PDB file of C-alpha atoms in Angstrom:
ATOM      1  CA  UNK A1476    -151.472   4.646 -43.293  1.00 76.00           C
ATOM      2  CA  UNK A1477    -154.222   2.460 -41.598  1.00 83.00           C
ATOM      3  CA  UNK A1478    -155.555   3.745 -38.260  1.00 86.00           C
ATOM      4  CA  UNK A1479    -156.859   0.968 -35.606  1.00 85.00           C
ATOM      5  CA  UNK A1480    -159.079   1.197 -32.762  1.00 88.00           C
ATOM      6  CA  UNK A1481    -156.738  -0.409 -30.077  1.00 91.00           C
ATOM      7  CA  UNK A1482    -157.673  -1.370 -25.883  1.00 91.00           C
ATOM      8  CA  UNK A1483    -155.770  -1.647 -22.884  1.00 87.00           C
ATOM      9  CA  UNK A1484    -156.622  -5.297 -22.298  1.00 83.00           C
ATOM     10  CA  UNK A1485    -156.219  -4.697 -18.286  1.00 81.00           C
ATOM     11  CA  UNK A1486    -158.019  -1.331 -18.009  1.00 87.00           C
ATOM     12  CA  UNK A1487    -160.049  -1.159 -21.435  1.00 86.00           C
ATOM     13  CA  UNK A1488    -158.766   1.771 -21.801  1.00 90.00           C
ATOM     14  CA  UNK A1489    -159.431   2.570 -25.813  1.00 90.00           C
ATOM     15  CA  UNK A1490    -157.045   4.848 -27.855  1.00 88.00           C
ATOM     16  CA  UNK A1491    -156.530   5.276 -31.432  1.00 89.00           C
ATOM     17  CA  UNK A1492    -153.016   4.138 -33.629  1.00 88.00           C
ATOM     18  CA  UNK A1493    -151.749   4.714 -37.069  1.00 88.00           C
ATOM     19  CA  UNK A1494    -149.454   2.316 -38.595  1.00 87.00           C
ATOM     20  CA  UNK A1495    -148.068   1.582 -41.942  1.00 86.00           C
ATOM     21  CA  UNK A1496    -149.394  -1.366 -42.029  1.00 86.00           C
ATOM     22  CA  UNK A1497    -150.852  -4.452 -40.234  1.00 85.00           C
ATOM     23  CA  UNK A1498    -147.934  -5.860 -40.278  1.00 88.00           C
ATOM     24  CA  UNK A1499    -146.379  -2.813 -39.020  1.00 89.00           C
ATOM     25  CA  UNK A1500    -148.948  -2.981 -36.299  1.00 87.00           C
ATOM     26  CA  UNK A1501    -147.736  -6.626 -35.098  1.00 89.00           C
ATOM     27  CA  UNK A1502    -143.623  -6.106 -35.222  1.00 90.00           C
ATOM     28  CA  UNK A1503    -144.412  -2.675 -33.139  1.00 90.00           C
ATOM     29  CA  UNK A1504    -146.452  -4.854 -30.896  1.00 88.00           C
ATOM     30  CA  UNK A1505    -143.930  -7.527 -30.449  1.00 89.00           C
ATOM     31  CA  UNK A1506    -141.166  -5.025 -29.600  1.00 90.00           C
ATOM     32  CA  UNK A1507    -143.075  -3.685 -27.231  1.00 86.00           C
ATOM     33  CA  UNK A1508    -143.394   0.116 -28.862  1.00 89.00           C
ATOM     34  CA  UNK A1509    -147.798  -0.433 -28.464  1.00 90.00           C
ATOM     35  CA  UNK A1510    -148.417   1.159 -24.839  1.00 90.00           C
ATOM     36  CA  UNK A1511    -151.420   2.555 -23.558  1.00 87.00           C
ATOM     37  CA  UNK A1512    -151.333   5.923 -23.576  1.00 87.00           C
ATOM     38  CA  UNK A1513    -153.009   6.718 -20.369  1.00 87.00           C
ATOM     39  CA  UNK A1514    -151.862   3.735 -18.275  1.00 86.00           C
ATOM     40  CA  UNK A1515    -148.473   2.671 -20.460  1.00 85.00           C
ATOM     41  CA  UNK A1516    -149.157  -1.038 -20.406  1.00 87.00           C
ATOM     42  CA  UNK A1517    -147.987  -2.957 -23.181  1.00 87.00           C
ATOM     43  CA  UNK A1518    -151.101  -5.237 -22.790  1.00 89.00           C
ATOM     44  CA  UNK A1519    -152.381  -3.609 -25.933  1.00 88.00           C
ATOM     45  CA  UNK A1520    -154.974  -5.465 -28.534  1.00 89.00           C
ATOM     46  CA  UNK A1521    -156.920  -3.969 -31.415  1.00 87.00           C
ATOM     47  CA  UNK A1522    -160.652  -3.233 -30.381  1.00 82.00           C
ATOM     48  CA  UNK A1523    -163.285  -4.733 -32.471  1.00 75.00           C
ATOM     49  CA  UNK A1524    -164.239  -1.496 -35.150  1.00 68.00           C
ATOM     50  CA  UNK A1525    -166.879  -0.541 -37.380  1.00 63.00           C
ATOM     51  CA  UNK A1526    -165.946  -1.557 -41.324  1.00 63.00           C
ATOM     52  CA  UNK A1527    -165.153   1.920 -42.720  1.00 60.00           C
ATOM     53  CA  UNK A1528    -167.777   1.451 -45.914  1.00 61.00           C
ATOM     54  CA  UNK A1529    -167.273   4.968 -48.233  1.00 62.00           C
ATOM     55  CA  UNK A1530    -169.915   5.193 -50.996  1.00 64.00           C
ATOM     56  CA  UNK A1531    -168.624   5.847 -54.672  1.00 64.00           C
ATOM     57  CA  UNK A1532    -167.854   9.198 -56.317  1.00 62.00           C
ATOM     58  CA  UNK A1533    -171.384   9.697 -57.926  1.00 64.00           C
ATOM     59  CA  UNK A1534    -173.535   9.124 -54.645  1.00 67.00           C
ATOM     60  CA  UNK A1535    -171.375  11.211 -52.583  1.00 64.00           C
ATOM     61  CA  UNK A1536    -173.710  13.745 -50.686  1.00 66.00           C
ATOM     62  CA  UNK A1537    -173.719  17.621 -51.149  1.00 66.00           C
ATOM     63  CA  UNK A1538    -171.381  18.743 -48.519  1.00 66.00           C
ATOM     64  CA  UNK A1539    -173.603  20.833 -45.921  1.00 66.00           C
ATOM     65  CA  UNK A1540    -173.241  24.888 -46.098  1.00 64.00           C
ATOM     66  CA  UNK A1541    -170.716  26.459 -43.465  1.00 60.00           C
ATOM     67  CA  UNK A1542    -172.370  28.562 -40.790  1.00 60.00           C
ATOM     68  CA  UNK A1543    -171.144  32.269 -41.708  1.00 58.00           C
ATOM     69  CA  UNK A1544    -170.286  32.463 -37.816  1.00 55.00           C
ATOM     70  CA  UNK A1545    -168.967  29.299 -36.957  1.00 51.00           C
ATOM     71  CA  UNK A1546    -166.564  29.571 -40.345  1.00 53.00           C
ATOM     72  CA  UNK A1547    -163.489  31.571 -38.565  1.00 56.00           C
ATOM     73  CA  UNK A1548    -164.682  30.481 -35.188  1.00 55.00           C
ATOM     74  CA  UNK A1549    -161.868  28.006 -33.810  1.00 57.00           C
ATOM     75  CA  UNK A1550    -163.430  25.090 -32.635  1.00 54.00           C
ATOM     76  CA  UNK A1551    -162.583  23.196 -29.372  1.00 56.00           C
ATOM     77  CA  UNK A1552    -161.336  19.862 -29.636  1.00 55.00           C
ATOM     78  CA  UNK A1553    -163.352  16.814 -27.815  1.00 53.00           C
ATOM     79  CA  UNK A1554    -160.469  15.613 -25.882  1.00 61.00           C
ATOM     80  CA  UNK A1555    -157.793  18.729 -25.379  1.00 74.00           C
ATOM     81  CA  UNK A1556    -155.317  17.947 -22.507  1.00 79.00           C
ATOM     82  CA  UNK A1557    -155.181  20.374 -20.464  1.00 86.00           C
ATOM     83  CA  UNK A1558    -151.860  23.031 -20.828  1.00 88.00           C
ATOM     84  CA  UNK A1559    -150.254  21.621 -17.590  1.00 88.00           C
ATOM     85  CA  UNK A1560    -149.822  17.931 -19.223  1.00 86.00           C
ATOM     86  CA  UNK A1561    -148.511  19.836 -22.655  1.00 85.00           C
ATOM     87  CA  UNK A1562    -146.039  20.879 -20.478  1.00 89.00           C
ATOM     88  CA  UNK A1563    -144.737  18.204 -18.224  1.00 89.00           C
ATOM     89  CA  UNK A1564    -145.170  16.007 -21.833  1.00 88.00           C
ATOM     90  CA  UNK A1565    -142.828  18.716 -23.358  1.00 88.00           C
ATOM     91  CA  UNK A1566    -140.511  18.750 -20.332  1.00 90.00           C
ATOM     92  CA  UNK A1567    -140.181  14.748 -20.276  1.00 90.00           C
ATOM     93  CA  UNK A1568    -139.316  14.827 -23.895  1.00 88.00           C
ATOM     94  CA  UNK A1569    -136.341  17.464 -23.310  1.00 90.00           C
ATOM     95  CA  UNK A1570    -135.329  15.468 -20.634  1.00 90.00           C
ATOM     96  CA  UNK A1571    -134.558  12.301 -22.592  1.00 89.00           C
ATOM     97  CA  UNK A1572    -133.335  14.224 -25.281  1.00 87.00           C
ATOM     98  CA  UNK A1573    -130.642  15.471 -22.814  1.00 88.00           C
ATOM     99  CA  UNK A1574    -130.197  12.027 -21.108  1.00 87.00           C
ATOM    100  CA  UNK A1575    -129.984  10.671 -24.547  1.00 88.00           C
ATOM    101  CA  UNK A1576    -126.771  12.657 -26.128  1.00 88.00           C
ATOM    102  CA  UNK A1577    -124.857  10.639 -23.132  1.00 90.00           C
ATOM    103  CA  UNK A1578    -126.162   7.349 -24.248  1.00 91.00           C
ATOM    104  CA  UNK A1579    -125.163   5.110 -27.266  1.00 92.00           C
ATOM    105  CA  UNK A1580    -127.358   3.980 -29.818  1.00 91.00           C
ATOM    106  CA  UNK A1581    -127.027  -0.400 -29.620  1.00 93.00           C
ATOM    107  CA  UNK A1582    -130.218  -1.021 -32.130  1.00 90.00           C
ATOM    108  CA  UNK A1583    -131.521  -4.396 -31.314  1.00 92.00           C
ATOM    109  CA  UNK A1584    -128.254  -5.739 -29.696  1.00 94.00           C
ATOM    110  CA  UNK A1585    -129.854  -3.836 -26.675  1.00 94.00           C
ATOM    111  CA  UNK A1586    -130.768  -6.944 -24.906  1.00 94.00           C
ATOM    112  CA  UNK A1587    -127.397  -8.650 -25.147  1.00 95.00           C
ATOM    113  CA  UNK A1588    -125.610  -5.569 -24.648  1.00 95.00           C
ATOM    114  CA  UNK A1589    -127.732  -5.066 -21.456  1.00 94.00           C
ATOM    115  CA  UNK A1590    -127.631  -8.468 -20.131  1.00 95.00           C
ATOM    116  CA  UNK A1591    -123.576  -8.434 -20.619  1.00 95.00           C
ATOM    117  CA  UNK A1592    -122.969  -5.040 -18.492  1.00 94.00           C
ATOM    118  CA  UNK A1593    -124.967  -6.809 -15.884  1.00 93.00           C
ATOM    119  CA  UNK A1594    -122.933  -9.300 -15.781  1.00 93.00           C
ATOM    120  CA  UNK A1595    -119.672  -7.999 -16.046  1.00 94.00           C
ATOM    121  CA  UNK A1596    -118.888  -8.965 -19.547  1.00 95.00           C
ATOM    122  CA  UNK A1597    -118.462  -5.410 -20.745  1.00 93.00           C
ATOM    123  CA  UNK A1598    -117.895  -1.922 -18.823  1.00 94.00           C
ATOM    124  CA  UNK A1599    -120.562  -0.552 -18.090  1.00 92.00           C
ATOM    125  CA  UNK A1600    -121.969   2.331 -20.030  1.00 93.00           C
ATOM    126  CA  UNK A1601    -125.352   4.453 -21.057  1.00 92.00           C
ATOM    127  CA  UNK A1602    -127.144   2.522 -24.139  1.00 93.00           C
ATOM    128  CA  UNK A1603    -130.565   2.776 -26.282  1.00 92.00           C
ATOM    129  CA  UNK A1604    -131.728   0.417 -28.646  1.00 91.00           C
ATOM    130  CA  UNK A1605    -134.534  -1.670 -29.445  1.00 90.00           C
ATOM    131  CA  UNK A1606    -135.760  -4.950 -27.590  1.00 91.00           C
ATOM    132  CA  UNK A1607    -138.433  -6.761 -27.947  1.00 92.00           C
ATOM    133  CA  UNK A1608    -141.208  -7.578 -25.519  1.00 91.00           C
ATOM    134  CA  UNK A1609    -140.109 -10.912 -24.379  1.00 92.00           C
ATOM    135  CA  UNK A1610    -136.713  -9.896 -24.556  1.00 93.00           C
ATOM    136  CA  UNK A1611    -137.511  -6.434 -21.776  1.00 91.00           C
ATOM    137  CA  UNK A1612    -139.008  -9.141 -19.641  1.00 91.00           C
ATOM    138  CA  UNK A1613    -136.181 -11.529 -19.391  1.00 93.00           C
ATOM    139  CA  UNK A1614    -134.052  -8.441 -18.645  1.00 93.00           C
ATOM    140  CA  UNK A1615    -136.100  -7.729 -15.885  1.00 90.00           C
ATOM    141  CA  UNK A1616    -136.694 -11.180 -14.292  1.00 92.00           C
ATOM    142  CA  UNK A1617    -132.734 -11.528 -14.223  1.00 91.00           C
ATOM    143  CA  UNK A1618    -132.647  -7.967 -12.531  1.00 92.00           C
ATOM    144  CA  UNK A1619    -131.187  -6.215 -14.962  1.00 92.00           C
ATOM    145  CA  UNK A1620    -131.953  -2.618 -14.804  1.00 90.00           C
ATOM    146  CA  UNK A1621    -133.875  -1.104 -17.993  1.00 90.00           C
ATOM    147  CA  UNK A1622    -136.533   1.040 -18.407  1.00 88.00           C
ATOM    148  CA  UNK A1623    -138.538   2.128 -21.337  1.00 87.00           C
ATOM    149  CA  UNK A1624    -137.981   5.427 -23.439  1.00 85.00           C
ATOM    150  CA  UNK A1625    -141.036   7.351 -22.633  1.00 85.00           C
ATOM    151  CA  UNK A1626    -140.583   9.463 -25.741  1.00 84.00           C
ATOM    152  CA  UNK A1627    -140.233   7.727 -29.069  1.00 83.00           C
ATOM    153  CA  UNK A1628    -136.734   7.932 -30.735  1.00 81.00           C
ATOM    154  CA  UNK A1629    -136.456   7.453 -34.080  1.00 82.00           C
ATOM    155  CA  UNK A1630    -132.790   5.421 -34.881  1.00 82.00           C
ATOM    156  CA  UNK A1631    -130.175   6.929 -35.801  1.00 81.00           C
ATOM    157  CA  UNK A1632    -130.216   7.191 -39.739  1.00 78.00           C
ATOM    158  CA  UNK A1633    -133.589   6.615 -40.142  1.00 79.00           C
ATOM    159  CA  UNK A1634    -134.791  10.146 -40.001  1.00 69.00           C
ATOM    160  CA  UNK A1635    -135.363  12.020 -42.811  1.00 63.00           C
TER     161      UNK A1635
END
């Protein structure tokens, strides 16, 4: 896993993002998956980061002594949302979940499959899939009506 510093390029907001791999990093980019996670644009770009330098195995330092008190003390974490947002978050996700079981899984034919409903090529029906960034933007200049998943959804037989 590699973990990158990314920004909101319209807000600056910063967050953090673990991928598999630059290159994992780019294809989620160009599909449109990278959204801010306070503001959900898909303006996203990796913020400029400190080199990670470790030092070798021999001039590692002593690791410091744990304070008797503090060891079974549970600490608070810097940036805990608060229980309200754990709960809509959890709500939203059962939501889709439910709206999801009615829908059919199109991959990355999403875009055509979208685009043909619209236009009367094909009944009309509930679909998820995949599209790209360029292609969720051509859907919407043509007034096709799409919207993103706010939950990710792993495809179907990719789970393990």
């Amino acid at each position: 896993m590699i973990v990158f510093d990314l920004e909101c390029a319209g807000t600056g907001h910063r967050f953090e993002g673990w991928f598999g791999s630059s290159e994992d990093f780019v294809q989620q980019q160009e599909r449109g998956l990278v959204t801010c996670p306070v503001c959900g644009s898909a303006d996203v770009t990796k913020a400029v980061m400190a080199p990670r330098l470790t030092r070798k195995g021999n001039q590692m330092p002593a690791p410091a002594p744990v304070q008797p008190a503090l060891a079974n003390k549970p600490q608070p974490m810097a940036h805990a949302m608060p229980p309200e947002a754990i709960e809509m978050m959890k709500a939203v996700a059962t939501m889709q979940a439910e709206a999801l079981k009615s829908s059919t899984w199109v991959g990355d034919r999403f875009a055509e499959d979208a685009r043909a409903m619209h236009y009367g090529e094909k009944d009309a029906a509930p679909i998820h899939g995949q599209a790209t960034l360029d292609e969720a933007r051509e859907l919407f200049e043509e007034g096709v009506e799409i919207a993103p998943l706010l939950v990710p959804v792993v495809p179907p037989g990719e789970a393990n």
